[in-house]
PDB file of C-alpha atoms in Angstrom:
ATOM      1  CA  UNK H   2      29.417  -9.534  -3.557  1.00 45.00           C
ATOM      2  CA  UNK H   3      30.095 -12.963  -3.477  1.00 52.00           C
ATOM      3  CA  UNK H   4      27.182 -13.315  -6.552  1.00 56.00           C
ATOM      4  CA  UNK H   5      29.665 -10.436  -8.863  1.00 54.00           C
ATOM      5  CA  UNK H   6      31.786 -12.617 -11.491  1.00 53.00           C
ATOM      6  CA  UNK H   7      35.696 -11.689 -10.955  1.00 47.00           C
ATOM      7  CA  UNK H   8      37.482  -9.786 -13.640  1.00 47.00           C
ATOM      8  CA  UNK H   9      38.869 -13.225 -14.849  1.00 47.00           C
ATOM      9  CA  UNK H  10      35.798 -15.063 -15.049  1.00 51.00           C
ATOM     10  CA  UNK H  11      34.443 -14.716 -18.679  1.00 59.00           C
ATOM     11  CA  UNK H  12      38.399 -15.963 -19.977  1.00 60.00           C
ATOM     12  CA  UNK H  13      38.251 -18.792 -17.961  1.00 69.00           C
ATOM     13  CA  UNK H  14      35.209 -19.673 -19.157  1.00 81.00           C
ATOM     14  CA  UNK H  15      35.955 -19.438 -22.681  1.00 86.00           C
ATOM     15  CA  UNK H  16      39.731 -21.053 -22.310  1.00 91.00           C
ATOM     16  CA  UNK H  17      38.047 -24.119 -20.576  1.00 92.00           C
ATOM     17  CA  UNK H  18      35.356 -24.378 -23.422  1.00 90.00           C
ATOM     18  CA  UNK H  19      38.082 -24.202 -25.849  1.00 92.00           C
ATOM     19  CA  UNK H  20      40.285 -26.751 -24.009  1.00 95.00           C
ATOM     20  CA  UNK H  21      37.761 -29.097 -23.372  1.00 93.00           C
ATOM     21  CA  UNK H  22      36.546 -28.417 -27.504  1.00 91.00           C
ATOM     22  CA  UNK H  23      40.662 -28.955 -28.302  1.00 94.00           C
ATOM     23  CA  UNK H  24      41.056 -32.021 -25.554  1.00 94.00           C
ATOM     24  CA  UNK H  25      38.212 -33.797 -27.806  1.00 89.00           C
ATOM     25  CA  UNK H  26      39.476 -32.901 -31.500  1.00 91.00           C
ATOM     26  CA  UNK H  27      42.745 -34.565 -30.135  1.00 94.00           C
ATOM     27  CA  UNK H  28      41.476 -37.413 -28.949  1.00 90.00           C
ATOM     28  CA  UNK H  29      39.960 -38.179 -32.451  1.00 88.00           C
ATOM     29  CA  UNK H  30      42.591 -36.942 -34.314  1.00 91.00           C
ATOM     30  CA  UNK H  31      45.184 -38.440 -32.865  1.00 93.00           C
ATOM     31  CA  UNK H  32      44.106 -42.201 -31.409  1.00 92.00           C
ATOM     32  CA  UNK H  33      44.539 -40.213 -28.066  1.00 93.00           C
ATOM     33  CA  UNK H  34      47.539 -39.867 -28.133  1.00 96.00           C
ATOM     34  CA  UNK H  35      49.416 -37.206 -25.603  1.00 97.00           C
ATOM     35  CA  UNK H  36      52.967 -37.419 -23.905  1.00 95.00           C
ATOM     36  CA  UNK H  37      54.395 -35.647 -20.624  1.00 95.00           C
ATOM     37  CA  UNK H  38      56.859 -32.785 -20.773  1.00 93.00           C
ATOM     38  CA  UNK H  39      58.995 -35.671 -19.649  1.00 93.00           C
ATOM     39  CA  UNK H  40      58.411 -37.845 -22.862  1.00 94.00           C
ATOM     40  CA  UNK H  41      55.653 -40.718 -20.893  1.00 94.00           C
ATOM     41  CA  UNK H  42      53.213 -41.506 -23.074  1.00 96.00           C
ATOM     42  CA  UNK H  43      49.304 -41.877 -22.607  1.00 97.00           C
ATOM     43  CA  UNK H  44      46.302 -41.732 -24.035  1.00 97.00           C
ATOM     44  CA  UNK H  45      43.608 -39.225 -23.499  1.00 97.00           C
ATOM     45  CA  UNK H  46      39.841 -39.160 -24.798  1.00 94.00           C
ATOM     46  CA  UNK H  47      36.296 -37.217 -24.750  1.00 89.00           C
ATOM     47  CA  UNK H  48      33.804 -39.762 -24.692  1.00 82.00           C
ATOM     48  CA  UNK H  49      30.623 -41.185 -23.685  1.00 74.00           C
ATOM     49  CA  UNK H  50      29.131 -37.740 -22.319  1.00 82.00           C
ATOM     50  CA  UNK H  51      29.476 -33.975 -23.557  1.00 81.00           C
ATOM     51  CA  UNK H  52      27.683 -31.259 -23.173  1.00 78.00           C
ATOM     52  CA  UNK H  53      27.588 -28.117 -24.975  1.00 77.00           C
ATOM     53  CA  UNK H  54      25.913 -24.636 -24.127  1.00 76.00           C
ATOM     54  CA  UNK H  55      25.351 -21.651 -26.509  1.00 73.00           C
ATOM     55  CA  UNK H  56      24.039 -18.315 -26.070  1.00 67.00           C
ATOM     56  CA  UNK H  57      23.497 -15.976 -22.426  1.00 69.00           C
ATOM     57  CA  UNK H  58      21.171 -15.070 -19.682  1.00 66.00           C
ATOM     58  CA  UNK H  59      18.180 -16.092 -21.025  1.00 67.00           C
ATOM     59  CA  UNK H  60      19.003 -17.243 -23.879  1.00 68.00           C
ATOM     60  CA  UNK H  61      21.299 -19.888 -23.062  1.00 68.00           C
ATOM     61  CA  UNK H  62      21.028 -23.548 -24.000  1.00 70.00           C
ATOM     62  CA  UNK H  63      22.706 -26.527 -23.130  1.00 70.00           C
ATOM     63  CA  UNK H  64      22.560 -29.768 -24.687  1.00 66.00           C
ATOM     64  CA  UNK H  65      23.739 -32.969 -22.781  1.00 69.00           C
ATOM     65  CA  UNK H  66      24.471 -35.909 -25.365  1.00 69.00           C
ATOM     66  CA  UNK H  67      25.555 -39.149 -23.949  1.00 71.00           C
ATOM     67  CA  UNK H  68      25.631 -42.859 -24.516  1.00 66.00           C
ATOM     68  CA  UNK H  69      27.580 -45.839 -24.260  1.00 58.00           C
ATOM     69  CA  UNK H  70      31.077 -45.372 -27.097  1.00 48.00           C
ATOM     70  CA  UNK H  71      28.368 -43.268 -28.843  1.00 53.00           C
ATOM     71  CA  UNK H  72      29.803 -40.948 -31.426  1.00 61.00           C
ATOM     72  CA  UNK H  73      28.010 -37.657 -29.497  1.00 69.00           C
ATOM     73  CA  UNK H  74      26.962 -36.586 -33.389  1.00 69.00           C
ATOM     74  CA  UNK H  75      24.475 -33.968 -31.843  1.00 69.00           C
ATOM     75  CA  UNK H  76      27.551 -32.643 -29.520  1.00 73.00           C
ATOM     76  CA  UNK H  77      29.577 -32.004 -32.276  1.00 69.00           C
ATOM     77  CA  UNK H  78      26.780 -30.834 -34.650  1.00 72.00           C
ATOM     78  CA  UNK H  79      25.913 -27.689 -31.797  1.00 72.00           C
ATOM     79  CA  UNK H  80      29.726 -27.439 -31.612  1.00 73.00           C
ATOM     80  CA  UNK H  81      28.777 -26.502 -35.282  1.00 73.00           C
ATOM     81  CA  UNK H  82      26.000 -23.946 -34.859  1.00 75.00           C
ATOM     82  CA  UNK H  83      28.516 -21.868 -32.500  1.00 75.00           C
ATOM     83  CA  UNK H  84      27.950 -24.032 -28.867  1.00 78.00           C
ATOM     84  CA  UNK H  85      30.875 -24.440 -26.966  1.00 83.00           C
ATOM     85  CA  UNK H  86      31.657 -27.814 -24.562  1.00 85.00           C
ATOM     86  CA  UNK H  87      31.315 -26.634 -21.208  1.00 89.00           C
ATOM     87  CA  UNK H  88      31.534 -30.494 -20.031  1.00 91.00           C
ATOM     88  CA  UNK H  89      33.013 -33.713 -20.787  1.00 92.00           C
ATOM     89  CA  UNK H  90      33.814 -36.852 -19.359  1.00 92.00           C
ATOM     90  CA  UNK H  91      36.941 -38.280 -19.619  1.00 95.00           C
ATOM     91  CA  UNK H  92      39.337 -40.993 -19.731  1.00 96.00           C
ATOM     92  CA  UNK H  93      43.308 -41.286 -19.420  1.00 97.00           C
ATOM     93  CA  UNK H  94      44.917 -44.765 -19.676  1.00 97.00           C
ATOM     94  CA  UNK H  95      48.557 -45.198 -18.675  1.00 96.00           C
ATOM     95  CA  UNK H  96      48.802 -49.297 -19.489  1.00 88.00           C
ATOM     96  CA  UNK H  97      47.586 -50.402 -17.540  1.00 93.00           C
ATOM     97  CA  UNK H  98      46.301 -48.037 -15.104  1.00 96.00           C
ATOM     98  CA  UNK H  99      42.625 -46.012 -16.020  1.00 97.00           C
ATOM     99  CA  UNK H 100      41.257 -43.005 -14.883  1.00 97.00           C
ATOM    100  CA  UNK H 101      37.261 -41.639 -15.578  1.00 96.00           C
ATOM    101  CA  UNK H 102      36.182 -38.123 -14.405  1.00 97.00           C
ATOM    102  CA  UNK H 103      34.012 -35.229 -15.680  1.00 95.00           C
ATOM    103  CA  UNK H 104      35.639 -32.031 -16.326  1.00 95.00           C
ATOM    104  CA  UNK H 105      33.965 -28.837 -16.352  1.00 94.00           C
ATOM    105  CA  UNK H 106      34.633 -25.841 -18.623  1.00 92.00           C
ATOM    106  CA  UNK H 107      33.740 -22.978 -16.258  1.00 89.00           C
ATOM    107  CA  UNK H 108      36.135 -23.813 -13.346  1.00 89.00           C
ATOM    108  CA  UNK H 109      38.077 -27.089 -14.221  1.00 91.00           C
ATOM    109  CA  UNK H 110      35.928 -28.721 -11.534  1.00 92.00           C
ATOM    110  CA  UNK H 111      36.577 -32.131 -11.060  1.00 93.00           C
ATOM    111  CA  UNK H 112      33.882 -34.780 -11.198  1.00 93.00           C
ATOM    112  CA  UNK H 113      33.180 -38.228 -10.286  1.00 94.00           C
ATOM    113  CA  UNK H 114      37.227 -39.147 -10.410  1.00 96.00           C
ATOM    114  CA  UNK H 115      37.484 -43.087 -10.565  1.00 96.00           C
ATOM    115  CA  UNK H 116      41.239 -43.924 -10.063  1.00 96.00           C
ATOM    116  CA  UNK H 117      42.870 -47.510 -11.201  1.00 95.00           C
ATOM    117  CA  UNK H 118      41.297 -50.007  -8.299  1.00 93.00           C
ATOM    118  CA  UNK H 119      43.653 -50.027  -4.994  1.00 89.00           C
ATOM    119  CA  UNK H 120      44.546 -53.337  -2.762  1.00 82.00           C
ATOM    120  CA  UNK H 121      43.398 -53.309   0.426  1.00 77.00           C
ATOM    121  CA  UNK H 122      45.417 -54.739   3.189  1.00 66.00           C
ATOM    122  CA  UNK H 123      46.442 -58.302   3.130  1.00 69.00           C
ATOM    123  CA  UNK H 124      47.685 -58.865   6.703  1.00 65.00           C
ATOM    124  CA  UNK H 125      47.965 -56.788   9.797  1.00 65.00           C
ATOM    125  CA  UNK H 126      52.007 -56.261   8.883  1.00 65.00           C
ATOM    126  CA  UNK H 127      50.856 -54.183   5.884  1.00 73.00           C
ATOM    127  CA  UNK H 128      50.962 -50.577   7.085  1.00 80.00           C
ATOM    128  CA  UNK H 129      47.791 -49.374   6.875  1.00 75.00           C
ATOM    129  CA  UNK H 130      48.559 -46.307   5.314  1.00 86.00           C
ATOM    130  CA  UNK H 131      49.676 -47.732   2.188  1.00 87.00           C
ATOM    131  CA  UNK H 132      46.055 -47.700   0.469  1.00 88.00           C
ATOM    132  CA  UNK H 133      45.616 -44.690   1.693  1.00 91.00           C
ATOM    133  CA  UNK H 134      49.143 -42.901   0.318  1.00 92.00           C
ATOM    134  CA  UNK H 135      48.400 -45.523  -3.053  1.00 93.00           C
ATOM    135  CA  UNK H 136      44.814 -43.388  -3.819  1.00 94.00           C
ATOM    136  CA  UNK H 137      47.139 -40.185  -3.130  1.00 96.00           C
ATOM    137  CA  UNK H 138      49.534 -41.086  -5.548  1.00 96.00           C
ATOM    138  CA  UNK H 139      46.712 -41.878  -8.507  1.00 97.00           C
ATOM    139  CA  UNK H 140      45.281 -38.783  -7.884  1.00 97.00           C
ATOM    140  CA  UNK H 141      47.796 -37.287  -8.089  1.00 97.00           C
ATOM    141  CA  UNK H 142      49.278 -39.378 -11.420  1.00 96.00           C
ATOM    142  CA  UNK H 143      45.931 -37.802 -12.679  1.00 97.00           C
ATOM    143  CA  UNK H 144      46.137 -34.493 -12.592  1.00 97.00           C
ATOM    144  CA  UNK H 145      50.234 -34.765 -13.453  1.00 96.00           C
ATOM    145  CA  UNK H 146      48.933 -35.793 -17.115  1.00 97.00           C
ATOM    146  CA  UNK H 147      45.695 -33.307 -17.189  1.00 96.00           C
ATOM    147  CA  UNK H 148      47.903 -30.490 -16.258  1.00 96.00           C
ATOM    148  CA  UNK H 149      50.992 -31.882 -19.001  1.00 97.00           C
ATOM    149  CA  UNK H 150      47.334 -32.248 -22.222  1.00 97.00           C
ATOM    150  CA  UNK H 151      46.458 -28.023 -20.503  1.00 96.00           C
ATOM    151  CA  UNK H 152      49.734 -27.449 -20.845  1.00 96.00           C
ATOM    152  CA  UNK H 153      50.118 -28.983 -24.765  1.00 96.00           C
ATOM    153  CA  UNK H 154      46.874 -26.471 -25.076  1.00 96.00           C
ATOM    154  CA  UNK H 155      48.255 -23.386 -23.749  1.00 96.00           C
ATOM    155  CA  UNK H 156      51.162 -24.508 -26.639  1.00 96.00           C
ATOM    156  CA  UNK H 157      49.104 -24.546 -29.460  1.00 96.00           C
ATOM    157  CA  UNK H 158      46.569 -22.018 -28.551  1.00 95.00           C
ATOM    158  CA  UNK H 159      48.883 -19.368 -27.489  1.00 95.00           C
ATOM    159  CA  UNK H 160      50.664 -19.738 -30.765  1.00 96.00           C
ATOM    160  CA  UNK H 161      50.775 -17.983 -34.354  1.00 95.00           C
ATOM    161  CA  UNK H 162      49.356 -21.005 -35.307  1.00 93.00           C
ATOM    162  CA  UNK H 163      46.143 -21.244 -34.002  1.00 95.00           C
ATOM    163  CA  UNK H 164      43.937 -20.269 -36.597  1.00 95.00           C
ATOM    164  CA  UNK H 165      45.193 -23.650 -38.164  1.00 95.00           C
ATOM    165  CA  UNK H 166      44.423 -25.558 -35.508  1.00 95.00           C
ATOM    166  CA  UNK H 167      40.785 -23.609 -35.493  1.00 92.00           C
ATOM    167  CA  UNK H 168      40.467 -24.612 -38.922  1.00 93.00           C
ATOM    168  CA  UNK H 169      41.318 -28.691 -38.693  1.00 94.00           C
ATOM    169  CA  UNK H 170      38.807 -28.286 -35.922  1.00 89.00           C
ATOM    170  CA  UNK H 171      36.393 -26.979 -38.416  1.00 88.00           C
ATOM    171  CA  UNK H 172      36.766 -30.000 -40.897  1.00 90.00           C
ATOM    172  CA  UNK H 173      36.719 -32.487 -38.170  1.00 87.00           C
ATOM    173  CA  UNK H 174      33.033 -31.290 -37.295  1.00 83.00           C
ATOM    174  CA  UNK H 175      31.906 -31.151 -41.092  1.00 83.00           C
ATOM    175  CA  UNK H 176      33.316 -34.863 -40.997  1.00 78.00           C
ATOM    176  CA  UNK H 177      30.992 -35.517 -38.872  1.00 66.00           C
ATOM    177  CA  UNK H 178      28.125 -33.852 -39.926  1.00 62.00           C
TER     178      UNK H 178
END
């Protein structure tokens, strides 16, 4: 029974793939500019490593493209042939802080989360829990930015204008060829 997918799994995967594709599109076409619902601006970029996947069962194909500041042309070509983004390396910046993480479309699992550096206590008088609490705060802040971007995606995805957004993504893909 553990291997049996739950009813919503297919929808979750599709939404995750569409979200990562949309994030990549938005991060490139809007110079990475996003904002939280309360108006706090931040930057989010899909960078350096993207994995695209297409097909089903035995015909499932995955292509992972990586490179330092790469334009990821091969991954974009995969998108134009019907593959979907299934994993991406994401960088979030909120001056002067920066986070980096890998995000999977399948289950929104975070991997390799790197937060801004946390300073260690200098003296015995400092609170021993301060560094841990600061790290937890930074993780929560990162998740807040991811949640805000997903909320933006859902607002676009569930609106009648989604077809226009899909056409814009198509034009963005054509520009990379």
